[in-house]
Tab-separated table of C-alpha atoms in Angstrom:
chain	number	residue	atom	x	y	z
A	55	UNK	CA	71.946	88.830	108.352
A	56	UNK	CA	74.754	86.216	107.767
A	57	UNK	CA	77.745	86.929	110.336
A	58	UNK	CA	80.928	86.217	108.985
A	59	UNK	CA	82.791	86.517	111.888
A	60	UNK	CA	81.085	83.297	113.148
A	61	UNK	CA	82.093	81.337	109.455
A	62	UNK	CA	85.632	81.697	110.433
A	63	UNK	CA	86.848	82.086	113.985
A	64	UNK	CA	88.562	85.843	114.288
A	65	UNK	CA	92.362	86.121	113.419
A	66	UNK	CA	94.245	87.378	116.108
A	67	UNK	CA	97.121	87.556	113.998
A	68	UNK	CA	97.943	90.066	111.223
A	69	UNK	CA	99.788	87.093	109.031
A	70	UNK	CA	96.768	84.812	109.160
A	71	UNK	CA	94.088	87.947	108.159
A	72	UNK	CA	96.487	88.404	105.139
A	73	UNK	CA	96.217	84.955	104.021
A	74	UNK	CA	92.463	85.260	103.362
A	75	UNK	CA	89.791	81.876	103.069
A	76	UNK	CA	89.943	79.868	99.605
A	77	UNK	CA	87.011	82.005	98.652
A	78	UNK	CA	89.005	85.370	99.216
A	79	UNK	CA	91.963	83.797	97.051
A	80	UNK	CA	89.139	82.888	94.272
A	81	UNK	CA	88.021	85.948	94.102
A	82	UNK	CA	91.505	87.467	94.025
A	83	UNK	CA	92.525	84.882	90.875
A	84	UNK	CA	88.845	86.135	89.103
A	85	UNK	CA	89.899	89.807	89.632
A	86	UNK	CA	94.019	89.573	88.367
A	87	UNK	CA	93.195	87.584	85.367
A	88	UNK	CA	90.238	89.858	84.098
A	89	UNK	CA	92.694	92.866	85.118
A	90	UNK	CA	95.464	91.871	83.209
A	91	UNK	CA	93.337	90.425	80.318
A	92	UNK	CA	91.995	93.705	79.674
A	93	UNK	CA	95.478	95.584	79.901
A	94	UNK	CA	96.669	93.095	77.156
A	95	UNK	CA	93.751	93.759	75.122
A	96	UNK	CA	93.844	97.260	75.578
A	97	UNK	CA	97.845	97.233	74.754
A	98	UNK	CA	97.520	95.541	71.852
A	99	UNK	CA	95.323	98.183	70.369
A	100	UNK	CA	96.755	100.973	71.432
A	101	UNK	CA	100.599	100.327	71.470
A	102	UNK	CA	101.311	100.021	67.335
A	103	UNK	CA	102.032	102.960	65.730
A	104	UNK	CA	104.472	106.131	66.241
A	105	UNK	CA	103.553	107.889	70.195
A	106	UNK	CA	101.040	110.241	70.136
A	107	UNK	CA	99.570	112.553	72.597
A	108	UNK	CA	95.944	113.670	72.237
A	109	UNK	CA	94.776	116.604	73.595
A	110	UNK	CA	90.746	116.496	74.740
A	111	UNK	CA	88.517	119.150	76.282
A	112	UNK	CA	85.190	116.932	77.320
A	113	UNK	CA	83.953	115.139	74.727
A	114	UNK	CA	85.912	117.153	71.886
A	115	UNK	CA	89.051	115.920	70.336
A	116	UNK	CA	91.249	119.068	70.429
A	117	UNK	CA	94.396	118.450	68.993
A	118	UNK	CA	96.730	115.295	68.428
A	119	UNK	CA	100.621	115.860	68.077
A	120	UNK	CA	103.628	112.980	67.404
A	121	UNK	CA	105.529	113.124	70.753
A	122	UNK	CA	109.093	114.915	69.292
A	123	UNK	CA	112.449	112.600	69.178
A	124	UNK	CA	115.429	113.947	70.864
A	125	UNK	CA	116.949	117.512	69.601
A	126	UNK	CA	113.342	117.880	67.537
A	127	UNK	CA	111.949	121.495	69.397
A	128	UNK	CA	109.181	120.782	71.710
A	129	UNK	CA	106.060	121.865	71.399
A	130	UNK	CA	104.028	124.212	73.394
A	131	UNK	CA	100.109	125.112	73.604
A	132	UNK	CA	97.574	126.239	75.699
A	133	UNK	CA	93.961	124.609	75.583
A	134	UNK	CA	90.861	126.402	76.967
A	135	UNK	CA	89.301	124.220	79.651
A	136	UNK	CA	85.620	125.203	82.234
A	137	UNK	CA	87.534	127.251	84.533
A	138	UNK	CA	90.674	128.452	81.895
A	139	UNK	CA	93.238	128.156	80.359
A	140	UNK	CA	96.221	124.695	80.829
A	141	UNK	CA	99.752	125.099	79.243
A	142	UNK	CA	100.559	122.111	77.819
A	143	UNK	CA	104.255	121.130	76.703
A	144	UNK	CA	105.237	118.472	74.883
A	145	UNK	CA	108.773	116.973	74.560
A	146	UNK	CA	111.151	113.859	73.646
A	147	UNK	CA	109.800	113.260	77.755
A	148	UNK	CA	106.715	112.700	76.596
A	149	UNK	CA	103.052	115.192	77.477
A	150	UNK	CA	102.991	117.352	80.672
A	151	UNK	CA	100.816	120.108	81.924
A	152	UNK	CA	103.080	122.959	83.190
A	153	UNK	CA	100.154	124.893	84.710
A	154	UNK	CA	96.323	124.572	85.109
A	155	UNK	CA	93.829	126.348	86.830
A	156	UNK	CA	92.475	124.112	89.332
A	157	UNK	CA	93.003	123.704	93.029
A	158	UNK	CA	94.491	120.496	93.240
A	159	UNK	CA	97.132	120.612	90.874
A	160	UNK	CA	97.064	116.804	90.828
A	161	UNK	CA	97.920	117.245	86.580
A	162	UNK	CA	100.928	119.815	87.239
A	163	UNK	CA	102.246	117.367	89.714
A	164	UNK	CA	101.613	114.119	87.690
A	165	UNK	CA	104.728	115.259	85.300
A	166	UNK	CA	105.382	113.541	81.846
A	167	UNK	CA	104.334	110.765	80.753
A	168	UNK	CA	104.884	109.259	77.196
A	169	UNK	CA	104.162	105.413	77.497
A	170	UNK	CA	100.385	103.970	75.337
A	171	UNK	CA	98.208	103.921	77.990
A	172	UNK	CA	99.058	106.400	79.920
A	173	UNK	CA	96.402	109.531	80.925
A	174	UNK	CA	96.748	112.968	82.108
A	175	UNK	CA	93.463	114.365	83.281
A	176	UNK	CA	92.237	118.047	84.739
A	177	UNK	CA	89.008	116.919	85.701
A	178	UNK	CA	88.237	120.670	87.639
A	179	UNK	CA	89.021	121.879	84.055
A	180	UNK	CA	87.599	118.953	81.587
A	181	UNK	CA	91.188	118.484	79.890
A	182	UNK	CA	92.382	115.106	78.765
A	183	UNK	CA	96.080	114.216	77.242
A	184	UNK	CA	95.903	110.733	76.141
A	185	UNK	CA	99.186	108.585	74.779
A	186	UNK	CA	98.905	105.582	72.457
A	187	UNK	CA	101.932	104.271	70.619
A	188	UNK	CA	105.751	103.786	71.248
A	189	UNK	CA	108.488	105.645	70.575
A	190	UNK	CA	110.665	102.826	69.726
A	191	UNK	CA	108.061	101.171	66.423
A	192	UNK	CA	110.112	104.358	64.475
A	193	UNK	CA	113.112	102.127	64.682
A	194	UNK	CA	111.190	98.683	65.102
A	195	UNK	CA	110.236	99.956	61.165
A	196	UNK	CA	113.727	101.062	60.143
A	197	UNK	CA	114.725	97.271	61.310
A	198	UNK	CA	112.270	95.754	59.185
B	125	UNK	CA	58.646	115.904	130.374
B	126	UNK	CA	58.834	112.261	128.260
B	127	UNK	CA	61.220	113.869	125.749
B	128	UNK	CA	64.272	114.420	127.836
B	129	UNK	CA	63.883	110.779	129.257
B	130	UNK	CA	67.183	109.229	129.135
B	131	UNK	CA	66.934	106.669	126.223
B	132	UNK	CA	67.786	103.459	127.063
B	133	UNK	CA	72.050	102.671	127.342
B	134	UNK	CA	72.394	100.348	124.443
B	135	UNK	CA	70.966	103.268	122.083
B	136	UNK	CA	73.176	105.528	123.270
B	137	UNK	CA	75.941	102.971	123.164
B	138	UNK	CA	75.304	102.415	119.252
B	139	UNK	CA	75.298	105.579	118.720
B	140	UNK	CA	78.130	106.761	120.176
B	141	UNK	CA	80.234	103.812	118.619
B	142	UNK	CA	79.252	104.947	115.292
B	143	UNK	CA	80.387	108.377	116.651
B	144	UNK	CA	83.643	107.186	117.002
B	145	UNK	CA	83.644	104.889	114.014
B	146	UNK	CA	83.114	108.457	112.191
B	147	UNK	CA	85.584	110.208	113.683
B	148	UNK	CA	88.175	108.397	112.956
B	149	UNK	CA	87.038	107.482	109.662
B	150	UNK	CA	87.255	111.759	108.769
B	151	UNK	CA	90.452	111.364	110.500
B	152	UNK	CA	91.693	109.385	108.219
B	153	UNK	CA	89.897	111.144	105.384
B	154	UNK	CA	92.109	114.165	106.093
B	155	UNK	CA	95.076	112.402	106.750
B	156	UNK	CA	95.198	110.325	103.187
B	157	UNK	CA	94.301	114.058	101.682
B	158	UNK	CA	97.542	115.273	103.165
B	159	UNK	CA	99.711	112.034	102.446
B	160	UNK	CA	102.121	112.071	99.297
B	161	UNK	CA	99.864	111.261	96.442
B	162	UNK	CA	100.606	107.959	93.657
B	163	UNK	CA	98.517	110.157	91.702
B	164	UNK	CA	95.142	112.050	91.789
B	165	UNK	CA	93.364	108.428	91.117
B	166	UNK	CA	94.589	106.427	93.904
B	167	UNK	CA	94.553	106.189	97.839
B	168	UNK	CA	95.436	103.738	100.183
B	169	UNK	CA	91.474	103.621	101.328
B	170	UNK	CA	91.890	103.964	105.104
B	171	UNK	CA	89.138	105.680	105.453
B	172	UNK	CA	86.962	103.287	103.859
B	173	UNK	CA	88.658	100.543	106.189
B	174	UNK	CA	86.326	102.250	108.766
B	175	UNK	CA	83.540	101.530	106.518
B	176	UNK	CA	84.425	98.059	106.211
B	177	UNK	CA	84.622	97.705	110.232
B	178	UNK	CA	80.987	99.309	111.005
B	179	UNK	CA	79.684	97.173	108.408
B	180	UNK	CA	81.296	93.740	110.305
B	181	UNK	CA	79.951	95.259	113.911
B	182	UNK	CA	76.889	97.441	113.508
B	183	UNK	CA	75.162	96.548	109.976
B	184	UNK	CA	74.229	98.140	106.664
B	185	UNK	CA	72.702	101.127	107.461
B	186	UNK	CA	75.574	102.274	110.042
B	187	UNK	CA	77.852	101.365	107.449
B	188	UNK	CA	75.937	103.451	104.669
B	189	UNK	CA	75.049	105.780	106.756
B	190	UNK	CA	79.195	106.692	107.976
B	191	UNK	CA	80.329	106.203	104.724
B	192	UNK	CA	78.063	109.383	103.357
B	193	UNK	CA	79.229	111.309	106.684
B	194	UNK	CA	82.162	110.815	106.354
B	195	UNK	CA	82.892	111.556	102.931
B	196	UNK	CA	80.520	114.954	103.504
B	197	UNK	CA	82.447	115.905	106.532
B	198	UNK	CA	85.486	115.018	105.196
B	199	UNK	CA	85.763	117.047	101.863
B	200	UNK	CA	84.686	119.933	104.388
B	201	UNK	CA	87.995	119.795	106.202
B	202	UNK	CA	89.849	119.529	103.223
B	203	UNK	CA	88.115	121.783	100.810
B	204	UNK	CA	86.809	120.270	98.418
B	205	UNK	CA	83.493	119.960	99.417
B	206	UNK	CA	80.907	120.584	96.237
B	207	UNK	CA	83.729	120.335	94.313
B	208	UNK	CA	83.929	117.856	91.131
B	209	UNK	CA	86.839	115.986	93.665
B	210	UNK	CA	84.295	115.337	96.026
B	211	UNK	CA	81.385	113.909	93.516
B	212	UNK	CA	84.144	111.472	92.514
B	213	UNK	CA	84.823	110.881	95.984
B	214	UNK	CA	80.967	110.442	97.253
B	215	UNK	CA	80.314	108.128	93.962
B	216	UNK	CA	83.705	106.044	94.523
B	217	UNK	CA	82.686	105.727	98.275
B	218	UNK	CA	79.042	104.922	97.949
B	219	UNK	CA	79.741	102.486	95.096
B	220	UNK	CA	82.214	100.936	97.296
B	221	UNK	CA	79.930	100.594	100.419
B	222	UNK	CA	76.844	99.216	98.043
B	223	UNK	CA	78.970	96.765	96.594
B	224	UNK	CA	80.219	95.522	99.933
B	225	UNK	CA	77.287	95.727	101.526
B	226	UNK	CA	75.950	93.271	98.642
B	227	UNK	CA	78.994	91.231	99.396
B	228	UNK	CA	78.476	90.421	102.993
B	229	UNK	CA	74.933	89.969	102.435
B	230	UNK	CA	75.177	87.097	99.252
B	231	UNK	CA	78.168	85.825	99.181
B	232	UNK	CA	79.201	82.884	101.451
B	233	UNK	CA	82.649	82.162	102.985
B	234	UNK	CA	83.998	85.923	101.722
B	235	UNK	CA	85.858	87.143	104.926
B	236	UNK	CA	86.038	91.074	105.125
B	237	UNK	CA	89.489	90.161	102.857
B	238	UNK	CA	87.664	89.416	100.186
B	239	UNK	CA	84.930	92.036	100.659
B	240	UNK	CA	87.404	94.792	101.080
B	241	UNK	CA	88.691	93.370	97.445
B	242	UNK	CA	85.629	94.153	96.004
B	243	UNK	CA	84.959	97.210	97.799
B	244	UNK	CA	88.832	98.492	96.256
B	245	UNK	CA	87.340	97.039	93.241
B	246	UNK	CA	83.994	99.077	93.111
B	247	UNK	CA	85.613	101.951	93.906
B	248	UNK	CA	87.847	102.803	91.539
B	249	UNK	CA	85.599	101.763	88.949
B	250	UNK	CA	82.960	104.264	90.198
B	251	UNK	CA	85.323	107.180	89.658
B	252	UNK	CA	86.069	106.477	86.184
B	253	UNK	CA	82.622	105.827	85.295
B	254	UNK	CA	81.825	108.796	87.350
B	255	UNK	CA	84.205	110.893	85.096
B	256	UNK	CA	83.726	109.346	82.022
B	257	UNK	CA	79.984	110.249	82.613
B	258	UNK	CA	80.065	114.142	83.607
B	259	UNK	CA	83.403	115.557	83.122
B	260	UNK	CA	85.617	113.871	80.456
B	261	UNK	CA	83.192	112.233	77.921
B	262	UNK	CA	86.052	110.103	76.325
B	263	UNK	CA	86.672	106.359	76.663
B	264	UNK	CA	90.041	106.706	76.323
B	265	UNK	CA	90.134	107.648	80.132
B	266	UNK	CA	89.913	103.771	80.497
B	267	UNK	CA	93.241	103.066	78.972
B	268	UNK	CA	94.592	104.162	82.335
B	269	UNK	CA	92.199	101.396	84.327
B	270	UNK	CA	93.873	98.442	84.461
B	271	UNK	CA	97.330	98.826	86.584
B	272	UNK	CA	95.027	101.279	88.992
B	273	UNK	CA	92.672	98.438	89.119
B	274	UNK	CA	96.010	96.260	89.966
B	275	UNK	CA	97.073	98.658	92.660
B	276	UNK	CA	93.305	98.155	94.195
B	277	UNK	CA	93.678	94.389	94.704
B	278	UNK	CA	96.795	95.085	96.919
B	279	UNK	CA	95.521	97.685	98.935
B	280	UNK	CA	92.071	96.254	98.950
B	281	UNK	CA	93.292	93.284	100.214
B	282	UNK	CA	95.802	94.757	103.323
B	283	UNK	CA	92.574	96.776	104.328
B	284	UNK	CA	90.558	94.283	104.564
B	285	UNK	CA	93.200	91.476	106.788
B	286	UNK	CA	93.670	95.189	108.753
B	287	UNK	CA	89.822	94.850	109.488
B	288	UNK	CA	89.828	91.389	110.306
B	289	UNK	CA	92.929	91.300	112.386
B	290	UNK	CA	91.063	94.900	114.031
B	291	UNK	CA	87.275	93.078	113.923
B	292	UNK	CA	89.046	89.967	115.410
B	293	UNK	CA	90.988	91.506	118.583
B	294	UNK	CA	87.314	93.927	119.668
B	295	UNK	CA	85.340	90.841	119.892
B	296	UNK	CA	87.593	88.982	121.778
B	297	UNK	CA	88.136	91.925	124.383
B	298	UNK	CA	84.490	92.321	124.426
B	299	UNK	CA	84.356	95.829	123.363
């Protein structure tokens, strides 16, 4: 087995570990432009159009609502996931999930979110909120 | 009376580094469970910085071997343990210990910088996939990917100049 520790002579500083060899940096490079390739790619499909939250229970598209402008009412449901039911609330804040049944509570504690791309996901209970478009194009149109 | 023959002190030296190793590797486990999360998704991967440093100083299968363990043990203390959080956990953990096991095997001049990369890498991957595969069946879950996948690089990389810098000062006390 190759020892690396005998390629390079071991840093005995914490500054010098962090700077990495050329192939480390490589590597690094590789990594942040396939990263950020994809999140343009992805972007670009998914950020035209009006926001929308989508609402998924496993593989099955539940629901999909417009995210509400300011002063519109927000609106409320509750989705049937494995172990029960989520309350879901949507606002002009964007899609949160005010309670779940799970342990963790990760999705409770994740809050709103209303910006394409972003996820909310009850994996105990199988429910997905997805959001794709912008709240701004509304206007971007009206300035057209 | 052959079976209670002391084995000989290097076994038992091996074996009760990788002891250790594991200890603190489900100390850490517990402790990242407790810390204030970024989200469900991410971690700073200290435990897996444990992984990284028995691979470096004992090999593969010590570094396989804690890295299952650990992540069994581990979800014990914490509770979740059987739980769909701890499938995520065993596939994002096992991915990332394959992946730099297969690092430090084929790829020249990588120091355990750019092998904890990958390993950050791997494992994040593996619990989308992971998801995508038996909970949520919806691609949209990889929408999310990318700035996670960001996030990984950063911490990936501090783990692994933490388990140089940590590799580094054991061999030269001669631990």
């Amino acid at each position: 087995m190759p020892s690396l520790t005998m390629q390079s002579p071991p840093r005995q500083n914490m500054l010098d570990a962090l700077k990495g060899t050329w192939p480390d940096r490589l590597l690094l490079l590789i990594a942040l432009i396939s990263i950020v390739g994809t999140w343009f790619v992805i972007q670009a499909n998914i950020a035209a159009g009006p926001a929308i939250a989508e609402i998924y229970h496993g593989g099955t598209l539940l629901a999909s609502y417009p995210l509400p402008q300011e002063g519109e009412a927000p609106i409320t449901l509750q989705v049937k996931g494995d172990l029960g039911l989520s309350d879901i609330i949507i606002d002009e804040h964007g899609a949160r999930i005010a309670s779940a049944p799970c342990a963790s509570q990760h999705c409770v504690l994740s809050g709103p979110h209303a910006h394409a791309g972003d996820i909310i996901a009850c994996v105990p209970n199988k429910i997905l909120i997805t959001l794709r478009g912008s709240a701004e194009s509304r206007f971007d149109a009206i300035v057209e | 009376m052959t079976s209670l023959a002391r084995p000989p002190l290097k076994e038992l030296e091996t074996k009760a580094r990788w002891l250790a190793l594991l200890m603190l590797a489900i100390g850490l486990h517990v402790f990242e469970a407790s810390l204030p999360s970024l989200g469900p998704w991410f971690k700073p991967g200290l435990a897996n910085l444990v992984t990284l440093i028995a691979l470096a100083m004992m090999g593969t299968q010590a570094a396989i071997s804690l890295s299952i363990a650990r992540i069994l043990v581990g979800s014990f203390f914490i509770g979740t343990l059987f739980t769909p959080t701890f499938i995520i956990a065993m596939a994002g953990g096992l991915s990332a210990t394959l992946v730099m096991v297969a690092a430090w095997r084929c790829i020249p001049g990588l120091s355990l910088v750019g092998i904890s990369l990958l390993g950050a890498l791997a494992h994040m991957l593996a619990q989308f996939v992971t998801v995508e595969a038996l909970f949520i069946q919806q691609s949209a879950l990889y929408y999310a990917l990318p700035p996670l996948l960001i996030l990984s690089c950063i911490s990936g990389w501090i783990n692994g100049a933490l388990a140089e810098y940590i590799c580094g000062r054991l061999a030269h006390e001669k631990i």
